[in-house]
């Protein structure tokens, strides 16, 4: 009789999910001298920055302050990547604040592959030395917990189906959907809370809606070869998506008429700039060919993460596997249908229809079908935390003193509008002004688990405040602070709860954060 023993790997820290938060967490823990095992569902680490193909959404002060030192290092190295390895125009190479794509969404719009290269370079010394093991294409299948502690997890390779047990004194959940929470029995919430629960003005009336979540998006990259024809095959569900008109939308979803998020009034877009309307192509443009030597790029390249390919017809969290797969498939169909509509039927300023020269760029996102490896997830499961950030803590209209709530246990800062996309219950945008805010340690700590921390979008926020805590620099800071908290606890034989509840220990941990370049409080700023 042959006894097959399950492979078991151990480290100081196991990080489930190699997205933006998970990658930042790994980098922080490794710099603090810890060993790390990190799992990642796709073949690219980086999450929003890479496998989800979303250029950074950032605040107005990002070039000067308002992010961690390591996030600024990442940004600097993205710019250096283009300067060092690409034939650039001298004037562009000399720009201190080079924006490779000149997209309007951010001061740094870049290709997912550039972000991936930089992140892999940042982690390379630790991978080569054996301090970090990254298990690509692995997903969580089981978690064993007892006495308020996680004892081990089991993950499975999506390619070989082999399983491996992972053990560590501390675990971080940095998965895109908060997958560790149900598996480990960690209490969590999903969807929209009620006004009765949170007192938030923009929470829902009546009962909470656990399945009311922001739409997700399958992003894709494209360029434009004006004199060529790159039409894709007509998507299977094109006619359905072409006919789809949401009840709260001013026109068919596949049109250049949409809603202005801050007012929910109709707005008219245009594809390319030059006719007085907001240009969708330029919005998330990741390559501006004018930066580079003639012939380097055939065209400007853009990433399509627009109102027209947000998918809100159903959730992929806490639904059956069949429903999840159906929604993922239909979201892909929506994105492909948007491209096909742009190529064939989109109205042009010259009175014609369609831009057949729009070319899908699978190479840019690293997939065969041309869609991002993973959908852009705006809203995860969220832990029931020691402290939950509410709209009242950060919304401009609710803070007459002009400052967001100051938290005694701040572990970082962030800034973004409270920006919620249309939801799975057919509710339109919620987009309201907020104040530059702090990230409380209490929001990273589950109420009943001692050796697990939230390290991505799964922290103690609400459906409303998730709208401003979900962006790239904030998720990075959350991951970094969670990893350094775990490292501090390992060094001092403490739990995160111990740290938060003891003023001297908390101050010591916060000093560690400052040493690693994490800003805990904002200078004087303004609402966004």
Short mmCIF file of C-alpha atoms in Angstrom, two decimals:
data_model
loop_
_atom_site.label_atom_id
_atom_site.label_comp_id
_atom_site.label_asym_id
_atom_site.label_seq_id
_atom_site.Cartn_x
_atom_site.Cartn_y
_atom_site.Cartn_z
CA UNK A 1 0.00 0.00 0.00
CA UNK A 2 1.40 3.38 -1.02
CA UNK A 3 0.80 6.33 1.30
CA UNK A 4 0.83 9.67 -0.52
CA UNK A 5 1.77 12.52 1.77
CA UNK A 6 0.58 15.95 0.85
CA UNK A 7 3.38 18.37 0.08
CA UNK A 8 3.75 20.96 2.84
CA UNK A 9 5.54 24.30 2.65
CA UNK A 10 6.24 26.67 5.52
CA UNK A 11 7.24 30.32 5.84
CA UNK A 12 6.94 33.22 8.27
CA UNK A 13 4.04 34.61 6.27
CA UNK A 14 1.60 33.14 3.77
CA UNK A 15 -0.03 35.68 1.48
CA UNK A 16 -3.06 34.46 -0.42
CA UNK A 17 -3.38 36.57 -3.57
CA UNK A 18 -0.59 38.22 -5.51
CA UNK A 19 -2.47 41.33 -6.58
CA UNK A 20 -1.53 44.91 -5.82
CA UNK A 21 -1.97 44.49 -2.06
CA UNK A 22 -0.43 41.05 -1.94
CA UNK A 23 2.64 42.04 -3.95
CA UNK A 24 3.17 45.14 -1.80
CA UNK A 25 2.76 42.98 1.31
CA UNK A 26 5.35 40.47 0.12
CA UNK A 27 7.84 43.22 -0.65
CA UNK A 28 7.34 44.78 2.78
CA UNK A 29 7.63 41.52 4.71
CA UNK A 30 10.75 40.52 2.82
CA UNK A 31 12.42 43.85 3.51
CA UNK A 32 11.57 43.28 7.17
CA UNK A 33 13.54 40.03 7.10
CA UNK A 34 10.69 37.52 6.86
CA UNK A 35 10.20 34.57 4.55
CA UNK A 36 7.09 34.57 2.39
CA UNK A 37 4.96 32.22 0.31
CA UNK A 38 2.57 34.08 -1.98
CA UNK A 39 -0.09 32.49 -4.16
CA UNK A 40 -1.51 34.06 -7.30
CA UNK A 41 -4.46 32.84 -9.37
CA UNK A 42 -3.06 34.10 -12.69
CA UNK A 43 0.39 33.98 -14.27
CA UNK A 44 1.05 37.67 -13.44
CA UNK A 45 1.49 39.22 -10.02
CA UNK A 46 0.24 42.78 -9.56
CA UNK A 47 -3.56 42.58 -9.78
CA UNK A 48 -5.07 45.94 -10.74
CA UNK A 49 -1.73 47.07 -12.14
CA UNK A 50 -1.16 44.03 -14.36
CA UNK A 51 -3.52 41.07 -14.69
CA UNK A 52 -6.60 43.32 -14.46
CA UNK A 53 -5.09 45.90 -16.84
CA UNK A 54 -6.09 49.07 -15.00
CA UNK A 55 -3.64 52.01 -15.11
CA UNK A 56 -3.24 53.64 -11.68
CA UNK A 57 -6.06 55.80 -10.37
CA UNK A 58 -4.33 58.36 -8.15
CA UNK A 59 -4.90 61.64 -6.32
CA UNK A 60 -3.69 65.14 -7.27
CA UNK A 61 -0.66 65.17 -4.93
CA UNK A 62 0.77 61.76 -5.81
CA UNK A 63 4.00 63.14 -7.27
CA UNK A 64 4.89 64.91 -4.00
CA UNK A 65 3.28 63.07 -1.10
CA UNK A 66 0.36 60.86 -0.17
CA UNK A 67 1.71 57.36 -0.82
CA UNK A 68 4.25 54.98 0.65
CA UNK A 69 7.94 55.14 -0.21
CA UNK A 70 7.82 51.74 -1.92
CA UNK A 71 4.84 52.76 -4.06
CA UNK A 72 6.80 55.82 -5.14
CA UNK A 73 9.74 53.51 -5.87
CA UNK A 74 7.44 51.45 -8.08
CA UNK A 75 6.28 54.56 -9.95
CA UNK A 76 9.85 55.80 -10.40
CA UNK A 77 10.97 52.44 -11.73
CA UNK A 78 8.12 52.30 -14.24
CA UNK A 79 9.38 55.56 -15.69
CA UNK A 80 12.97 54.29 -15.57
CA UNK A 81 11.87 51.13 -17.39
CA UNK A 82 10.82 53.16 -20.41
CA UNK A 83 13.83 55.48 -20.25
CA UNK A 84 16.32 52.62 -19.92
CA UNK A 85 14.93 50.13 -22.42
CA UNK A 86 12.96 52.05 -25.05
CA UNK A 87 14.15 54.34 -27.85
CA UNK A 88 12.61 57.58 -26.63
CA UNK A 89 12.55 61.10 -27.97
CA UNK A 90 15.14 63.14 -26.01
CA UNK A 91 12.55 65.62 -24.74
CA UNK A 92 10.32 62.82 -23.46
CA UNK A 93 13.22 60.97 -21.84
CA UNK A 94 14.09 64.17 -19.97
CA UNK A 95 10.61 64.60 -18.48
CA UNK A 96 10.86 64.11 -14.73
CA UNK A 97 7.18 63.20 -14.55
CA UNK A 98 7.06 61.11 -17.71
CA UNK A 99 3.59 59.78 -18.50
CA UNK A 100 4.21 57.03 -21.10
CA UNK A 101 0.63 57.04 -22.36
CA UNK A 102 -0.39 60.63 -21.64
CA UNK A 103 -3.73 59.20 -20.53
CA UNK A 104 -5.97 61.64 -18.74
CA UNK A 105 -6.92 59.30 -15.89
CA UNK A 106 -3.54 59.55 -14.17
CA UNK A 107 -0.13 61.17 -14.17
CA UNK A 108 1.32 57.73 -14.85
CA UNK A 109 -0.44 55.64 -17.51
CA UNK A 110 1.65 52.64 -18.52
CA UNK A 111 1.39 49.16 -19.98
CA UNK A 112 0.54 46.22 -17.71
CA UNK A 113 3.71 44.50 -18.89
CA UNK A 114 5.82 47.43 -17.71
CA UNK A 115 4.27 47.19 -14.25
CA UNK A 116 4.86 43.44 -14.23
CA UNK A 117 8.51 43.85 -15.19
CA UNK A 118 9.08 46.37 -12.41
CA UNK A 119 7.30 44.33 -9.75
CA UNK A 120 9.27 41.23 -10.70
CA UNK A 121 12.50 43.23 -10.53
CA UNK A 122 11.58 44.50 -7.06
CA UNK A 123 11.00 40.95 -5.83
CA UNK A 124 13.84 39.30 -7.78
CA UNK A 125 16.51 39.34 -5.03
CA UNK A 126 14.17 37.55 -2.65
CA UNK A 127 13.03 34.99 -5.20
CA UNK A 128 16.63 34.23 -6.18
CA UNK A 129 17.71 33.89 -2.55
CA UNK A 130 14.82 31.59 -1.67
CA UNK A 131 13.20 34.02 0.76
CA UNK A 132 10.10 34.30 -1.46
CA UNK A 133 8.19 31.56 -3.23
CA UNK A 134 5.45 32.66 -5.63
CA UNK A 135 2.95 29.96 -6.55
CA UNK A 136 1.41 31.17 -9.79
CA UNK A 137 -1.94 29.76 -10.99
CA UNK A 138 -2.82 28.50 -7.52
CA UNK A 139 -6.17 28.98 -5.77
CA UNK A 140 -7.34 28.37 -2.23
CA UNK A 141 -9.36 25.17 -1.76
CA UNK A 142 -9.38 24.69 2.01
CA UNK A 143 -8.52 26.50 5.23
CA UNK A 144 -8.24 24.90 8.65
CA UNK A 145 -8.89 27.09 11.68
CA UNK A 146 -9.28 26.42 15.40
CA UNK A 147 -9.34 28.55 18.53
CA UNK A 148 -9.39 31.82 16.57
CA UNK A 149 -6.26 30.91 14.65
CA UNK A 150 -5.71 29.74 11.11
CA UNK A 151 -3.66 26.53 11.23
CA UNK A 152 -3.02 25.91 7.55
CA UNK A 153 -4.41 26.39 4.08
CA UNK A 154 -4.46 24.10 1.07
CA UNK A 155 -4.07 25.53 -2.40
CA UNK A 156 -4.44 23.85 -5.79
CA UNK A 157 -2.56 24.38 -9.02
CA UNK A 158 -5.00 25.25 -11.80
CA UNK A 159 -2.82 23.50 -14.38
CA UNK A 160 -1.79 20.23 -12.67
CA UNK A 161 -4.55 20.11 -10.01
CA UNK A 162 -1.86 19.17 -7.48
CA UNK A 163 -2.46 20.48 -3.98
CA UNK A 164 -0.02 21.83 -1.42
CA UNK A 165 -0.44 22.65 2.26
CA UNK A 166 0.87 26.03 3.37
CA UNK A 167 1.66 26.82 7.00
CA UNK A 168 2.82 29.99 8.70
CA UNK A 169 2.41 31.87 11.99
CA UNK A 170 0.55 34.61 10.07
CA UNK A 171 -1.65 34.78 6.99
CA UNK A 172 -2.77 37.68 4.83
CA UNK A 173 -5.88 37.56 2.67
CA UNK A 174 -5.01 39.58 -0.43
CA UNK A 175 -7.29 37.67 -2.80
CA UNK A 176 -9.37 39.79 -5.15
CA UNK A 177 -12.69 38.60 -3.71
CA UNK A 178 -11.73 37.88 -0.09
CA UNK A 179 -11.69 34.13 -0.71
CA UNK A 180 -10.03 33.22 2.59
CA UNK A 181 -12.88 34.67 4.64
CA UNK A 182 -15.58 32.04 3.99
CA UNK A 183 -13.02 29.25 3.78
CA UNK A 184 -11.62 30.02 7.23
CA UNK A 185 -14.92 30.93 8.85
CA UNK A 186 -13.91 34.58 9.22
CA UNK A 187 -16.94 36.80 9.64
CA UNK A 188 -17.54 39.11 6.69
CA UNK A 189 -20.08 41.22 4.86
CA UNK A 190 -20.84 41.72 1.18
CA UNK A 191 -22.82 44.22 -0.81
CA UNK A 192 -24.71 47.24 0.45
CA UNK A 193 -25.39 47.85 4.12
CA UNK A 194 -28.59 49.51 5.26
CA UNK A 195 -28.93 52.96 6.75
CA UNK A 196 -30.12 51.28 9.94
CA UNK A 197 -26.79 49.43 10.20
CA UNK A 198 -24.34 52.22 9.41
CA UNK A 199 -26.21 55.51 9.50
CA UNK A 200 -24.59 56.42 6.18
CA UNK A 201 -26.65 58.82 4.07
CA UNK A 202 -25.92 56.84 0.90
CA UNK A 203 -26.56 53.40 2.41
CA UNK A 204 -29.71 51.65 1.21
CA UNK A 205 -33.13 52.15 2.73
CA UNK A 206 -34.77 49.13 4.33
CA UNK A 207 -32.93 45.83 4.52
CA UNK A 208 -29.27 45.39 3.60
CA UNK A 209 -28.57 44.02 0.12
CA UNK A 210 -25.70 41.50 0.35
CA UNK A 211 -25.74 40.85 -3.41
CA UNK A 212 -25.77 44.55 -4.37
CA UNK A 213 -22.17 45.03 -5.50
CA UNK A 214 -20.41 47.30 -7.94
CA UNK A 215 -20.06 45.96 -11.44
CA UNK A 216 -16.81 44.38 -12.56
CA UNK A 217 -15.06 44.81 -15.89
CA UNK A 218 -13.06 42.73 -18.34
CA UNK A 219 -10.60 45.32 -19.62
CA UNK A 220 -8.81 45.01 -22.96
CA UNK A 221 -6.12 46.85 -24.90
CA UNK A 222 -6.45 48.17 -28.43
CA UNK A 223 -4.67 50.43 -30.87
CA UNK A 224 -5.81 52.04 -34.11
CA UNK A 225 -4.52 51.29 -37.59
CA UNK A 226 -6.65 53.73 -39.57
CA UNK A 227 -6.12 52.28 -43.04
CA UNK A 228 -6.46 48.64 -42.02
CA UNK A 229 -9.28 46.26 -41.12
CA UNK A 230 -8.96 44.39 -37.84
CA UNK A 231 -12.59 43.48 -37.23
CA UNK A 232 -13.04 40.63 -34.80
CA UNK A 233 -15.55 37.83 -35.30
CA UNK A 234 -19.03 38.92 -34.28
CA UNK A 235 -19.46 37.96 -30.59
CA UNK A 236 -22.09 35.32 -29.88
CA UNK A 237 -24.18 37.68 -27.73
CA UNK A 238 -23.60 40.86 -29.71
CA UNK A 239 -27.23 41.38 -30.67
CA UNK A 240 -28.35 41.04 -27.06
CA UNK A 241 -25.77 43.54 -25.82
CA UNK A 242 -26.48 45.89 -28.70
CA UNK A 243 -30.17 45.93 -27.69
CA UNK A 244 -29.49 46.29 -23.97
CA UNK A 245 -30.67 49.54 -22.41
CA UNK A 246 -30.48 49.71 -18.61
CA UNK A 247 -33.48 51.27 -16.93
CA UNK A 248 -31.34 54.00 -15.38
CA UNK A 249 -29.22 54.65 -18.51
CA UNK A 250 -30.02 57.43 -21.01
CA UNK A 251 -29.40 55.31 -24.11
CA UNK A 252 -28.32 51.83 -25.09
CA UNK A 253 -25.24 50.75 -23.18
CA UNK A 254 -23.34 50.37 -26.47
CA UNK A 255 -23.39 54.03 -27.40
CA UNK A 256 -21.42 57.20 -26.72
CA UNK A 257 -24.17 58.42 -24.39
CA UNK A 258 -23.69 57.52 -20.73
CA UNK A 259 -24.15 58.96 -17.25
CA UNK A 260 -21.95 61.57 -15.63
CA UNK A 261 -21.03 59.76 -12.39
CA UNK A 262 -21.23 62.79 -10.08
CA UNK A 263 -24.75 63.82 -11.20
CA UNK A 264 -26.21 60.78 -13.03
CA UNK A 265 -27.12 63.15 -15.85
CA UNK A 266 -26.53 62.21 -19.51
CA UNK A 267 -23.06 62.87 -20.92
CA UNK A 268 -21.81 62.54 -24.49
CA UNK A 269 -18.43 60.94 -25.17
CA UNK A 270 -16.30 60.74 -28.29
CA UNK A 271 -13.76 58.10 -29.22
CA UNK A 272 -10.81 60.20 -30.32
CA UNK A 273 -10.11 63.73 -29.05
CA UNK A 274 -10.71 66.82 -31.12
CA UNK A 275 -14.44 67.48 -31.22
CA UNK A 276 -15.09 69.03 -27.82
CA UNK A 277 -16.19 65.98 -25.88
CA UNK A 278 -14.46 63.69 -23.40
CA UNK A 279 -12.27 61.25 -25.33
CA UNK A 280 -12.64 57.66 -24.23
CA UNK A 281 -9.56 56.57 -26.18
CA UNK A 282 -7.33 59.11 -24.46
CA UNK A 283 -8.80 58.40 -21.02
CA UNK A 284 -6.69 55.32 -20.24
CA UNK A 285 -4.14 55.64 -23.05
CA UNK A 286 -1.03 53.70 -22.00
CA UNK A 287 1.30 54.43 -24.94
CA UNK A 288 1.65 57.78 -26.70
CA UNK A 289 3.78 56.99 -29.73
CA UNK A 290 5.06 60.59 -29.82
CA UNK A 291 7.26 59.79 -26.80
CA UNK A 292 9.21 57.22 -28.76
CA UNK A 293 11.51 57.09 -31.75
CA UNK A 294 9.67 56.98 -35.07
CA UNK A 295 8.52 53.46 -35.88
CA UNK A 296 8.72 52.11 -32.31
CA UNK A 297 4.95 51.96 -32.01
CA UNK A 298 2.54 51.84 -34.93
CA UNK A 299 -0.16 53.62 -32.94
CA UNK A 300 -1.11 54.93 -29.55
CA UNK A 301 -2.42 52.14 -27.31
CA UNK A 302 -5.33 52.43 -24.90
CA UNK A 303 -6.94 50.25 -22.26
CA UNK A 304 -10.70 49.97 -22.40
CA UNK A 305 -12.20 50.25 -18.93
CA UNK A 306 -15.17 52.43 -19.77
CA UNK A 307 -18.78 52.81 -18.63
CA UNK A 308 -19.83 50.75 -21.64
CA UNK A 309 -18.11 47.55 -20.50
CA UNK A 310 -18.92 47.60 -16.80
CA UNK A 311 -20.86 44.40 -16.11
CA UNK A 312 -23.56 44.61 -13.43
CA UNK A 313 -26.07 41.91 -14.34
CA UNK A 314 -24.92 39.67 -11.50
CA UNK A 315 -22.33 39.10 -8.81
CA UNK A 316 -19.50 36.56 -8.89
CA UNK A 317 -19.21 36.47 -5.08
CA UNK A 318 -21.20 34.00 -2.95
CA UNK A 319 -23.10 32.59 -5.92
CA UNK A 320 -23.09 29.09 -7.40
CA UNK A 321 -20.11 28.09 -9.57
CA UNK A 322 -22.47 27.93 -12.55
CA UNK A 323 -23.76 31.47 -11.98
CA UNK A 324 -20.23 32.74 -11.48
CA UNK A 325 -19.02 31.25 -14.75
CA UNK A 326 -22.06 32.57 -16.60
CA UNK A 327 -21.50 36.13 -15.35
CA UNK A 328 -17.79 35.97 -16.18
CA UNK A 329 -18.63 34.72 -19.68
CA UNK A 330 -21.26 37.40 -20.26
CA UNK A 331 -18.89 40.10 -19.00
CA UNK A 332 -16.37 38.95 -21.60
CA UNK A 333 -19.11 39.00 -24.21
CA UNK A 334 -19.93 42.58 -23.23
CA UNK A 335 -16.34 43.74 -23.68
CA UNK A 336 -15.98 41.96 -27.02
CA UNK A 337 -19.36 43.33 -28.12
CA UNK A 338 -18.20 46.85 -27.24
CA UNK A 339 -15.15 46.38 -29.45
CA UNK A 340 -17.23 44.96 -32.30
CA UNK A 341 -19.69 47.88 -32.00
CA UNK A 342 -16.79 50.34 -32.10
CA UNK A 343 -15.43 48.63 -35.21
CA UNK A 344 -18.73 48.39 -37.06
CA UNK A 345 -21.44 50.76 -35.82
CA UNK A 346 -20.00 53.53 -33.65
CA UNK A 347 -20.92 56.95 -35.10
CA UNK A 348 -17.97 58.92 -36.49
CA UNK A 349 -17.70 62.72 -36.63
CA UNK A 350 -17.62 62.52 -40.45
CA UNK A 351 -21.06 60.92 -40.46
CA UNK A 352 -19.84 57.40 -41.11
CA UNK A 353 -20.05 54.36 -38.89
CA UNK A 354 -17.42 52.18 -37.29
CA UNK A 355 -13.67 52.15 -36.89
CA UNK A 356 -12.51 48.84 -38.42
CA UNK A 357 -8.90 49.87 -37.83
CA UNK A 358 -9.29 49.37 -34.08
CA UNK A 359 -7.05 46.41 -33.33
CA UNK A 360 -7.38 44.14 -30.30
CA UNK A 361 -3.96 43.69 -28.64
CA UNK A 362 -3.81 40.33 -26.82
CA UNK A 363 -0.06 40.70 -26.36
CA UNK A 364 -0.52 43.78 -24.18
CA UNK A 365 -2.58 41.86 -21.61
CA UNK A 366 -0.88 38.48 -22.04
CA UNK A 367 -3.89 36.40 -23.09
CA UNK A 368 -5.11 34.56 -26.16
CA UNK A 369 -8.57 36.15 -26.28
CA UNK A 370 -7.31 39.71 -25.83
CA UNK A 371 -9.17 40.30 -22.58
CA UNK A 372 -7.38 40.87 -19.29
CA UNK A 373 -6.32 37.75 -17.37
CA UNK A 374 -8.70 38.60 -14.56
CA UNK A 375 -11.71 40.90 -14.30
CA UNK A 376 -11.24 44.24 -12.59
CA UNK A 377 -12.90 43.62 -9.23
CA UNK A 378 -14.09 46.81 -7.56
CA UNK A 379 -15.73 45.25 -4.53
CA UNK A 380 -14.65 42.26 -2.45
CA UNK A 381 -15.97 40.45 0.57
CA UNK A 382 -15.12 42.65 3.56
CA UNK A 383 -14.12 41.50 7.01
CA UNK A 384 -16.18 42.27 10.06
CA UNK A 385 -13.38 44.29 11.55
CA UNK A 386 -12.29 45.73 14.86
CA UNK A 387 -13.16 49.07 13.27
CA UNK A 388 -15.19 49.88 10.16
CA UNK A 389 -14.71 53.10 8.19
CA UNK A 390 -18.02 54.81 7.46
CA UNK A 391 -19.13 57.52 5.07
CA UNK A 392 -19.34 59.82 8.08
CA UNK A 393 -15.58 59.53 8.56
CA UNK A 394 -14.53 60.69 5.10
CA UNK A 395 -17.32 62.34 3.07
CA UNK A 396 -16.78 66.08 2.53
CA UNK A 397 -20.42 67.03 3.14
CA UNK A 398 -20.41 65.25 6.50
CA UNK A 399 -17.16 66.78 7.78
CA UNK A 400 -17.84 70.49 8.38
CA UNK A 401 -14.37 70.98 9.85
CA UNK A 402 -12.88 70.11 6.45
CA UNK A 403 -10.82 67.11 7.56
CA UNK A 404 -11.46 63.39 7.49
CA UNK A 405 -11.55 61.50 10.77
CA UNK A 406 -8.12 61.16 12.37
CA UNK A 407 -7.53 57.61 13.59
CA UNK A 408 -5.27 56.92 16.58
CA UNK A 409 -4.22 53.67 14.92
CA UNK A 410 -3.47 55.07 11.45
CA UNK A 411 -1.29 52.81 9.32
CA UNK A 412 -1.32 54.91 6.16
CA UNK A 413 -3.22 57.37 4.05
CA UNK A 414 -5.14 57.56 0.79
CA UNK A 415 -7.29 59.85 -1.26
CA UNK A 416 -10.00 59.31 -3.85
CA UNK A 417 -13.60 60.33 -4.36
CA UNK A 418 -16.27 58.00 -3.02
CA UNK A 419 -16.78 56.44 -6.43
CA UNK A 420 -19.21 53.56 -6.83
CA UNK A 421 -20.05 52.23 -10.29
CA UNK A 422 -23.52 50.93 -11.18
CA UNK A 423 -24.42 47.92 -9.10
CA UNK A 424 -25.86 44.45 -9.54
CA UNK A 425 -29.20 45.70 -8.20
CA UNK A 426 -29.42 48.25 -11.03
CA UNK A 427 -28.52 51.23 -8.92
CA UNK A 428 -26.64 54.01 -10.76
CA UNK A 429 -23.39 55.72 -9.82
CA UNK A 430 -22.66 57.08 -6.37
CA UNK A 431 -19.86 59.60 -6.85
CA UNK A 432 -19.40 62.15 -4.09
CA UNK A 433 -16.60 64.31 -2.75
CA UNK A 434 -14.38 62.95 -0.01
CA UNK A 435 -11.48 64.21 2.06
CA UNK A 436 -7.95 62.78 2.10
CA UNK A 437 -8.24 59.97 4.63
CA UNK A 438 -6.32 57.66 6.92
CA UNK A 439 -6.30 53.86 7.05
CA UNK A 440 -6.97 52.58 10.59
CA UNK A 441 -5.23 49.42 11.77
CA UNK A 442 -8.57 48.29 13.20
CA UNK A 443 -9.95 47.96 9.68
CA UNK A 444 -7.32 45.30 8.87
CA UNK A 445 -8.09 43.08 11.90
CA UNK A 446 -10.94 40.53 11.82
CA UNK A 447 -13.05 40.49 14.96
CA UNK A 448 -12.45 36.83 15.81
CA UNK A 449 -9.23 35.70 14.16
CA UNK A 450 -5.84 36.32 15.72
CA UNK A 451 -3.31 35.51 13.00
CA UNK A 452 -5.04 36.75 9.84
CA UNK A 453 -5.03 40.27 8.42
CA UNK A 454 -6.89 41.77 5.47
CA UNK A 455 -4.45 43.05 2.87
CA UNK A 456 -6.45 44.27 -0.12
CA UNK A 457 -10.00 45.56 -0.74
CA UNK A 458 -11.37 43.23 1.93
CA UNK A 459 -10.76 45.54 4.90
CA UNK A 460 -13.32 46.96 7.32
CA UNK A 461 -15.02 49.44 5.03
CA UNK A 462 -18.62 49.61 3.86
CA UNK A 463 -20.13 49.37 0.41
CA UNK A 464 -19.91 53.18 0.39
CA UNK A 465 -16.37 53.74 1.71
CA UNK A 466 -15.01 50.90 -0.39
CA UNK A 467 -15.59 53.41 -3.18
CA UNK A 468 -12.58 55.46 -2.06
CA UNK A 469 -10.44 52.78 -0.36
CA UNK A 470 -10.26 50.47 -3.41
CA UNK A 471 -7.70 52.26 -5.62
CA UNK A 472 -4.12 51.30 -6.42
CA UNK A 473 -2.07 53.41 -3.94
CA UNK A 474 -4.46 52.61 -1.09
CA UNK A 475 -4.50 48.87 -1.75
CA UNK A 476 -0.69 48.97 -1.92
CA UNK A 477 -0.52 50.78 1.45
CA UNK A 478 -2.98 48.34 3.02
CA UNK A 479 -0.90 45.36 1.92
CA UNK A 480 2.32 46.93 3.10
CA UNK A 481 0.91 47.90 6.51
CA UNK A 482 -0.60 44.43 7.01
CA UNK A 483 2.71 42.71 6.25
CA UNK A 484 4.67 45.00 8.55
CA UNK A 485 2.10 44.40 11.28
CA UNK A 486 2.62 40.65 10.89
CA UNK A 487 6.40 41.16 10.99
CA UNK A 488 6.13 43.32 14.12
CA UNK A 489 3.94 40.69 15.79
CA UNK A 490 6.39 37.93 14.91
CA UNK A 491 9.26 39.93 16.35
CA UNK A 492 7.42 40.59 19.60
CA UNK A 493 5.20 37.50 20.04
CA UNK A 494 2.01 39.55 19.75
CA UNK A 495 -1.28 39.49 17.88
CA UNK A 496 -2.44 42.47 15.81
CA UNK A 497 -5.17 43.02 18.39
CA UNK A 498 -2.50 43.23 21.11
CA UNK A 499 -0.71 45.92 19.11
CA UNK A 500 -3.82 47.99 18.57
CA UNK A 501 -4.96 47.79 22.19
CA UNK A 502 -1.63 48.78 23.78
CA UNK A 503 -0.63 52.42 23.25
CA UNK A 504 3.11 51.82 23.61
CA UNK A 505 3.12 48.80 21.29
CA UNK A 506 1.00 50.66 18.75
CA UNK A 507 3.37 53.63 18.86
CA UNK A 508 6.34 51.31 18.34
CA UNK A 509 4.67 49.65 15.36
CA UNK A 510 3.74 53.02 13.87
CA UNK A 511 7.37 54.11 14.24
CA UNK A 512 8.30 51.01 12.25
CA UNK A 513 5.85 52.06 9.53
CA UNK A 514 7.36 55.53 9.37
CA UNK A 515 10.85 53.99 9.15
CA UNK A 516 9.68 52.04 6.10
CA UNK A 517 8.35 55.19 4.48
CA UNK A 518 4.64 55.00 5.24
CA UNK A 519 2.92 58.33 5.80
CA UNK A 520 0.39 58.19 8.64
CA UNK A 521 -1.23 61.62 8.39
CA UNK A 522 -1.98 64.17 5.69
CA UNK A 523 -0.66 67.73 5.55
CA UNK A 524 -3.18 70.46 4.77
CA UNK A 525 -4.98 69.56 1.53
CA UNK A 526 -8.45 69.95 0.07
CA UNK A 527 -11.44 67.77 -0.80
CA UNK A 528 -11.47 65.77 -4.04
#
